[in-house]
Short mmCIF file of C-alpha atoms and ligand atoms in Angstrom, two decimals:
data_model
loop_
_atom_site.label_atom_id
_atom_site.label_comp_id
_atom_site.label_asym_id
_atom_site.label_seq_id
_atom_site.Cartn_x
_atom_site.Cartn_y
_atom_site.Cartn_z
CA MET K 1 -0.16 0.06 0.01
CA ARG K 2 1.17 3.49 -1.02
CA PRO K 3 2.20 5.10 2.51
CA LEU K 4 0.08 8.15 3.24
CA LEU K 5 1.95 11.67 3.77
CA PRO K 6 1.29 13.75 6.50
CA GLU K 7 0.12 16.57 3.87
CA MET K 8 -2.42 14.10 3.09
CA LEU K 9 -4.15 14.21 6.54
CA PRO K 10 -7.62 16.64 6.37
CA ALA K 11 -6.24 20.18 7.51
CA GLU K 12 -8.67 19.69 10.62
CA ILE K 13 -6.58 17.17 12.07
CA LYS K 14 -3.12 18.88 11.18
CA ARG K 15 -4.49 22.01 12.99
CA THR K 16 -5.72 19.86 15.81
CA LEU K 17 -2.51 18.21 16.28
CA ARG K 18 -0.80 21.34 16.33
CA SER K 19 -3.10 23.00 18.98
CA PRO K 20 -1.24 24.31 21.72
CA TRP K 21 -4.06 22.96 24.00
CA LEU K 22 -3.13 19.23 23.54
CA HIS K 23 -0.22 18.70 25.83
CA PRO K 24 1.97 16.83 25.06
CA LEU K 25 0.98 16.78 21.30
CA ASN K 26 2.01 20.36 20.66
CA ASP K 27 5.54 19.26 20.68
CA LEU K 28 6.17 18.56 16.92
CA GLN K 29 8.50 15.86 17.76
CA ALA K 30 6.07 14.17 20.32
CA VAL K 31 3.58 14.49 17.34
CA ASP K 32 5.89 12.80 15.00
CA GLU K 33 6.76 10.08 17.42
CA LEU K 34 3.29 9.19 17.64
CA LEU K 35 2.58 9.40 13.82
CA GLU K 36 5.57 7.07 13.32
CA ARG K 37 3.93 4.22 15.03
CA VAL K 38 1.02 4.13 12.59
CA ASN K 39 3.20 4.95 9.58
CA PRO K 40 6.93 5.47 9.59
CA MET K 41 6.49 7.72 6.82
CA TRP K 42 4.29 10.01 8.64
CA ALA K 43 5.84 13.25 10.36
CA LEU K 44 4.57 16.60 10.61
CA GLY K 45 8.19 18.21 11.45
CA ARG K 46 10.75 15.87 10.23
CA ILE K 47 11.70 14.33 6.87
CA ARG K 48 11.44 10.79 6.58
CA ALA K 49 12.64 8.63 3.70
CA ARG K 50 12.15 5.10 2.59
CA VAL K 51 14.94 3.05 1.03
CA ILE K 52 13.98 2.12 -2.39
CA GLU K 53 17.60 0.75 -3.58
CA VAL K 54 20.74 -0.27 -2.00
CA ARG K 55 23.82 -0.85 -4.29
CA SER K 56 27.28 -2.19 -3.72
CA GLU K 57 29.70 0.32 -5.23
CA THR K 58 32.73 -1.37 -3.62
CA PRO K 59 33.49 -4.34 -1.43
CA ASP K 60 33.38 -1.73 1.48
CA THR K 61 30.67 1.00 0.27
CA LYS K 62 27.16 0.92 -0.58
CA THR K 63 24.95 3.60 -2.38
CA PHE K 64 21.35 4.22 -0.47
CA VAL K 65 18.78 5.63 -2.68
CA LEU K 66 15.75 7.13 -0.82
CA LYS K 67 12.44 8.35 -1.80
CA PRO K 68 11.60 11.39 1.01
CA ASN K 69 8.26 12.48 2.07
CA ALA K 70 6.89 15.91 0.93
CA ARG K 71 8.69 17.71 3.54
CA TRP K 72 12.03 17.08 1.52
CA ALA K 73 12.35 20.37 -0.59
CA GLY K 74 15.41 19.02 -2.89
CA HIS K 75 18.97 19.82 -2.93
CA VAL K 76 21.69 21.36 -4.94
CA ALA K 77 24.22 19.01 -6.42
CA GLY K 78 27.34 18.88 -3.74
CA GLN K 79 25.12 19.66 -0.53
CA HIS K 80 24.93 16.98 1.91
CA CYS K 81 22.16 16.21 4.85
CA LEU K 82 22.40 14.73 8.32
CA ILE K 83 21.24 11.31 8.70
CA GLU K 84 20.04 10.00 11.80
CA MET K 85 20.67 6.63 13.41
CA GLU K 86 19.73 5.25 16.84
CA THR K 87 21.73 2.56 18.64
CA GLU K 88 21.21 1.55 22.16
CA GLY K 89 18.85 4.50 22.69
CA VAL K 90 21.58 7.10 21.58
CA ARG K 91 20.56 9.12 18.60
CA GLN K 92 23.55 9.89 16.43
CA ARG K 93 23.59 12.01 13.13
CA ARG K 94 26.29 11.89 10.61
CA ALA K 95 26.83 14.13 7.64
CA PHE K 96 26.81 12.33 4.22
CA SER K 97 27.01 14.35 0.95
CA LEU K 98 24.31 13.61 -1.69
CA SER K 99 25.70 11.45 -4.48
CA SER K 100 23.32 12.20 -7.27
CA ALA K 101 21.96 15.13 -8.91
CA ASP K 102 18.53 13.75 -8.93
CA SER K 103 16.62 15.94 -6.69
CA ARG K 104 13.12 13.94 -6.45
CA HIS K 105 15.14 11.07 -4.69
CA CYS K 106 18.22 11.40 -2.70
CA SER K 107 21.19 9.01 -2.40
CA PHE K 108 23.99 8.96 -0.27
CA THR K 109 27.15 6.53 -0.42
CA VAL K 110 28.77 5.23 2.75
CA ARG K 111 32.23 3.68 2.78
CA ARG K 112 32.08 1.13 6.12
CA GLN K 113 34.96 2.71 8.17
CA PRO K 114 37.21 0.30 10.37
CA GLY K 115 36.31 1.00 14.03
CA ASP K 116 33.38 3.40 13.07
CA GLY K 117 30.32 1.65 14.60
CA VAL K 118 27.80 4.08 12.99
CA THR K 119 28.69 3.21 9.20
CA ALA K 120 29.08 -0.43 9.70
CA ARG K 121 25.70 -0.45 11.47
CA MET K 122 24.30 1.35 8.42
CA HIS K 123 25.59 -1.33 6.29
CA ALA K 124 24.23 -4.02 8.23
CA ARG K 125 20.86 -2.70 8.97
CA ILE K 126 19.71 -0.30 6.21
CA ARG K 127 17.62 -2.40 3.50
CA VAL K 128 15.26 -1.77 0.95
CA GLY K 129 12.19 -0.62 2.73
CA SER K 130 13.93 0.83 5.74
CA VAL K 131 12.86 4.34 6.77
CA LEU K 132 15.23 6.95 7.75
CA THR K 133 14.92 10.45 9.24
CA LEU K 134 17.24 13.22 7.68
CA SER K 135 17.68 16.77 7.88
CA SER K 136 16.92 19.05 4.89
CA ALA K 137 19.95 19.40 2.26
CA ARG K 138 22.70 22.00 3.49
CA GLY K 139 26.03 23.10 2.69
CA GLY K 140 27.55 25.85 0.38
CA PHE K 141 29.92 23.25 -1.50
CA VAL K 142 28.08 23.66 -5.00
CA LEU K 143 28.98 24.85 -8.41
CA PRO K 144 29.84 28.32 -9.02
CA ALA K 145 26.56 29.78 -10.41
CA GLN K 146 28.69 31.25 -13.12
CA ARG K 147 30.05 28.10 -14.77
CA PRO K 148 33.78 28.33 -14.87
CA GLU K 149 35.08 27.32 -18.63
CA ARG K 150 37.79 24.86 -16.81
CA LEU K 151 37.50 22.91 -14.01
CA LEU K 152 39.84 20.50 -11.75
CA MET K 153 37.84 17.94 -9.48
CA LEU K 154 39.91 16.41 -7.06
CA GLY K 155 37.96 13.36 -5.40
CA ILE K 156 39.86 10.87 -2.93
CA GLY K 157 38.16 8.10 -1.68
CA SER K 158 34.39 8.53 -0.56
CA GLY K 159 35.13 12.42 -1.32
CA VAL K 160 34.18 11.46 -4.83
CA THR K 161 30.40 11.51 -3.90
CA PRO K 162 29.71 15.22 -3.92
CA LEU K 163 31.68 15.49 -7.10
CA MET K 164 29.92 12.85 -8.77
CA ALA K 165 26.52 14.73 -8.15
CA MET K 166 28.08 18.05 -9.53
CA LEU K 167 29.42 16.30 -12.68
CA GLU K 168 25.86 14.56 -13.39
CA GLN K 169 24.54 18.16 -12.81
CA LEU K 170 27.12 19.79 -15.41
CA HIS K 171 26.36 16.79 -17.70
CA ALA K 172 22.80 17.44 -17.49
CA GLU K 173 23.23 20.97 -18.43
CA GLY K 174 25.25 20.33 -21.55
CA TYR K 175 28.55 21.66 -20.10
CA SER K 176 30.80 21.96 -22.82
CA GLY K 177 34.11 23.39 -20.91
CA ASP K 178 37.12 21.36 -19.98
CA ILE K 179 36.88 19.24 -16.80
CA VAL K 180 39.97 17.06 -15.46
CA PHE K 181 38.87 14.94 -12.69
CA VAL K 182 41.54 13.38 -10.49
CA HIS K 183 39.74 10.25 -8.82
CA GLY K 184 41.84 8.86 -5.76
CA SER K 185 41.68 5.55 -4.23
CA ARG K 186 43.53 3.04 -2.63
CA THR K 187 43.56 0.73 -5.49
CA ALA K 188 41.25 0.25 -8.80
CA GLY K 189 39.03 -2.19 -6.74
CA ASP K 190 38.28 0.44 -4.02
CA ALA K 191 37.30 3.26 -6.69
CA ILE K 192 33.77 4.46 -6.07
CA PHE K 193 31.69 4.95 -9.00
CA ALA K 194 34.63 3.88 -11.51
CA ALA K 195 32.04 2.40 -13.75
CA ARG K 196 29.69 5.72 -13.70
CA LEU K 197 32.95 7.90 -14.23
CA SER K 198 33.91 5.76 -17.35
CA ALA K 199 30.58 5.87 -18.55
CA LEU K 200 30.38 9.62 -18.53
CA ALA K 201 33.77 10.23 -19.96
CA ALA K 202 33.14 7.92 -22.71
CA HIS K 203 30.35 9.91 -24.25
CA TRP K 204 31.15 13.29 -22.98
CA PRO K 205 34.33 15.12 -24.39
CA ALA K 206 34.46 17.95 -22.07
CA LEU K 207 35.64 15.20 -19.26
CA LYS K 208 38.71 13.73 -18.88
CA CYS K 209 39.38 11.11 -15.91
CA LEU K 210 42.87 10.44 -14.21
CA SER K 211 42.77 7.83 -11.62
CA HIS K 212 45.38 7.98 -8.65
CA PHE K 213 45.92 4.49 -6.39
CA SER K 214 47.66 5.28 -3.41
CA ALA K 215 48.94 1.67 -2.98
CA THR K 216 51.05 1.99 -6.23
CA HIS K 217 51.52 5.92 -6.75
CA GLY K 218 51.97 6.59 -2.80
CA HIS K 219 49.34 9.39 -1.25
CA ALA K 220 47.92 12.18 -3.53
CA THR K 221 50.07 15.47 -2.73
CA PHE K 222 49.90 18.87 -4.17
CA GLU K 223 53.14 18.01 -5.84
CA SER K 224 51.69 14.82 -7.52
CA ILE K 225 48.44 16.74 -8.73
CA ALA K 226 50.34 19.75 -10.19
CA ALA K 227 52.35 17.27 -11.89
CA ARG K 228 49.56 15.51 -13.64
CA VAL K 229 47.52 18.63 -14.31
CA PRO K 230 50.21 21.04 -15.25
CA ASP K 231 47.62 24.05 -16.02
CA TYR K 232 45.88 23.62 -12.27
CA ALA K 233 46.25 27.34 -11.75
CA GLN K 234 44.15 28.32 -14.61
CA ARG K 235 41.35 25.94 -13.51
CA HIS K 236 38.67 26.43 -10.75
CA THR K 237 39.52 23.63 -8.24
CA LEU K 238 36.64 21.76 -6.41
CA MET K 239 37.92 19.24 -3.77
CA CYS K 240 36.62 16.92 -1.27
CA GLY K 241 38.87 13.95 0.26
CA PRO K 242 40.70 12.85 3.41
CA GLY K 243 41.67 15.63 5.73
CA GLY K 244 45.51 15.19 5.20
CA PHE K 245 45.27 15.53 1.56
CA MET K 246 43.21 18.53 1.75
CA GLN K 247 45.32 20.08 4.13
CA CYS K 248 48.15 19.80 1.73
CA LEU K 249 46.21 21.11 -1.22
CA ILE K 250 45.04 24.20 0.67
CA GLU K 251 48.63 25.05 1.80
CA GLY K 252 49.87 24.57 -1.82
CA TYR K 253 47.41 27.04 -3.25
CA ALA K 254 47.78 29.33 -0.63
CA GLU K 255 51.54 29.47 -0.91
CA ARG K 256 50.99 30.34 -4.68
CA GLY K 257 48.41 32.80 -3.99
CA LEU K 258 45.76 30.69 -5.65
CA SER K 259 43.21 30.02 -2.47
CA ALA K 260 40.48 32.00 -4.29
CA GLN K 261 40.01 29.34 -6.87
CA LEU K 262 40.08 26.40 -4.62
CA GLN K 263 36.57 25.14 -3.11
CA TYR K 264 36.42 22.36 -0.76
CA GLU K 265 34.08 20.18 1.62
CA ARG K 266 35.75 19.09 4.83
CA PHE K 267 33.78 16.51 6.90
CA GLY K 268 36.00 16.22 9.99
CA LEU K 269 38.49 18.47 11.70
CA PRO K 270 41.73 19.28 9.78
CA PRO K 271 44.97 17.17 11.19
CA ARG K 272 45.87 18.27 14.51
CA ARG K 273 49.11 17.91 16.31
CA ALA K 274 49.80 15.78 18.70
CA THR K 275 49.45 16.93 22.34
CA ALA K 276 52.40 17.62 24.11
CA PRO K 277 52.34 16.14 27.42
CA GLY K 278 51.59 18.30 30.80
CA GLU K 279 49.57 20.98 28.63
CA ALA K 280 46.33 19.78 30.07
CA LEU K 281 43.82 22.60 31.16
CA GLN K 282 40.99 22.25 33.84
CA VAL K 283 37.41 22.59 32.91
CA ARG K 284 34.80 23.09 35.42
CA CYS K 285 31.27 22.26 34.93
CA GLY K 286 28.44 23.96 36.68
CA PRO K 287 26.21 23.42 38.30
CA SER K 288 27.67 19.98 39.09
CA GLU K 289 31.22 21.02 39.84
CA ARG K 290 32.65 18.22 38.09
CA LEU K 291 35.94 18.67 36.78
CA PHE K 292 37.69 17.10 33.52
CA GLU K 293 41.05 18.04 31.86
CA ALA K 294 41.32 18.90 28.06
CA GLY K 295 44.52 18.99 25.85
CA PRO K 296 45.36 21.91 23.66
CA GLN K 297 44.53 19.59 20.41
CA GLN K 298 41.76 17.68 21.89
CA SER K 299 38.06 18.92 21.12
CA LEU K 300 36.28 19.50 24.57
CA LEU K 301 33.93 16.72 23.55
CA GLU K 302 36.37 14.18 23.24
CA ALA K 303 37.82 15.46 26.67
CA ALA K 304 34.81 15.42 28.44
CA GLU K 305 34.24 11.88 27.27
CA ALA K 306 37.81 11.00 28.27
CA GLY K 307 36.72 12.60 31.74
CA GLY K 308 33.80 10.39 32.33
CA LEU K 309 30.96 12.62 31.03
CA SER K 310 28.34 12.25 28.21
CA PRO K 311 27.56 15.56 26.55
CA LYS K 312 24.84 15.42 24.10
CA HIS K 313 26.35 15.22 20.76
CA GLY K 314 25.28 14.15 17.15
CA CYS K 315 27.73 14.62 13.91
CA ARG K 316 30.96 15.48 16.10
CA ILE K 317 32.18 17.68 13.33
CA GLY K 318 30.39 20.94 14.02
CA ILE K 319 27.12 20.48 11.44
CA CYS K 320 24.32 19.30 13.79
CA ARG K 321 24.82 22.09 16.86
CA SER K 322 23.51 18.94 19.20
CA CYS K 323 26.80 19.54 21.41
CA GLN K 324 26.24 23.20 21.74
CA CYS K 325 26.69 24.55 25.35
CA ARG K 326 27.50 27.89 27.41
CA LYS K 327 31.01 28.63 28.18
CA LYS K 328 30.75 30.93 31.17
CA SER K 329 34.37 31.80 31.08
CA GLY K 330 37.82 30.94 29.64
CA SER K 331 39.22 31.05 26.20
CA VAL K 332 38.78 28.40 23.60
CA GLU K 333 39.71 27.98 20.01
CA ASN K 334 37.06 26.98 17.04
CA LEU K 335 39.32 24.01 15.51
CA LEU K 336 37.88 24.45 11.87
CA SER K 337 38.36 28.26 11.76
CA GLY K 338 41.36 28.78 14.14
CA ALA K 339 39.23 31.65 15.70
CA ARG K 340 39.95 32.08 19.23
CA SER K 341 37.43 33.65 21.54
CA ASP K 342 37.67 35.05 25.14
CA ALA K 343 34.02 36.29 25.64
CA PRO K 344 32.04 35.24 28.79
CA ASP K 345 28.64 33.60 28.40
CA GLU K 346 28.91 32.63 24.74
CA LEU K 347 27.60 29.34 23.04
CA ILE K 348 30.17 27.18 21.80
CA GLN K 349 30.21 23.75 20.19
CA LEU K 350 32.00 21.19 22.04
CA CYS K 351 33.06 18.85 19.24
CA ILE K 352 34.92 21.68 17.34
CA SER K 353 36.29 23.79 20.16
CA ALA K 354 39.50 23.23 22.02
CA ALA K 355 40.68 24.85 25.52
CA ARG K 356 42.89 27.51 25.57
CA SER K 357 42.76 28.55 29.19
CA ASP K 358 40.92 26.77 32.14
CA LEU K 359 37.28 27.01 31.40
CA GLU K 360 33.75 27.09 33.00
CA LEU K 361 31.25 25.37 31.07
CA ASP K 362 27.46 24.97 31.91
CA LEU K 363 27.51 21.39 31.32
S1 LIG J 401 28.04 17.25 17.46
FE1 LIG J 401 27.30 18.18 15.62
S2 LIG J 401 28.01 20.25 15.93
FE2 LIG J 401 28.96 19.19 17.69
#
């Protein structure tokens, strides 16, 4: 049977469900939790999506294709969304790039990370028919509105996913410029979307694909990219990949005064220096007065967990804001931007903030 959408509920019922007099139904989340028991696709406030296809891309990578409910407003190629997974009562949200330009459906592609429980559980549990909760599409890693004549796309490992969506978008538009796509993976067998990319390149003169296999060529670096794409300085560059690779490219472009033409998506914190021993700072949590120690290269979320606390969190990479908390005093550094702040009584995100002095948190 085709699932009913909340939009199909009669207006009076929707109005009644939203009534402030109906406690606890005035809380949209509570309403959604009730509706979900009747039909997992029903929701007034959340985006729910049914999995309609699961594809194996490589031995450890799967693509999940979803049909979202009417709350999904579509996406622009290159954007990502947060997928919610509940494990042992803990709700976690992870950001995944949308791997196709098709905006009616959404698909995301997940590599099973060693030691990462969330991706392993996604591979094991998500099947055709499963219903997931996701955020709306977000993020500014999208093609420039004025399409550049020459593009360089650097997609290493699962970083290829947003670039694949952008390529599909350009192909659909009939882009006739010049794209060099560097596709990096450990071996040929690990290359995500290898068949899709060769099929596109076979019929589309604008696209030239270059493979980089780290098992034989070593890790991709600024120098190795510059050697294979000598006119890189004339190309608008879009990049997504592991933190170390991206940092090396960011620095290479900055040293040559080319930062403005480099556009990238970072899912995770930039590589950090090892913490020197003896540098730990004290964090005091009010009103419990609990104390924990934080190293200068450690996020406050990691430090709090190491200190036996369990702060609320989701994505752990600064996107969902679940870990937001009030800093009452002290100095912190934003690990993504490097910005430092000493202001009292400000909201910080624990997962992307590190202590730069002893701190007092409302945790
Ligand atoms: S856990 Fe998502 S922003 Fe910190």
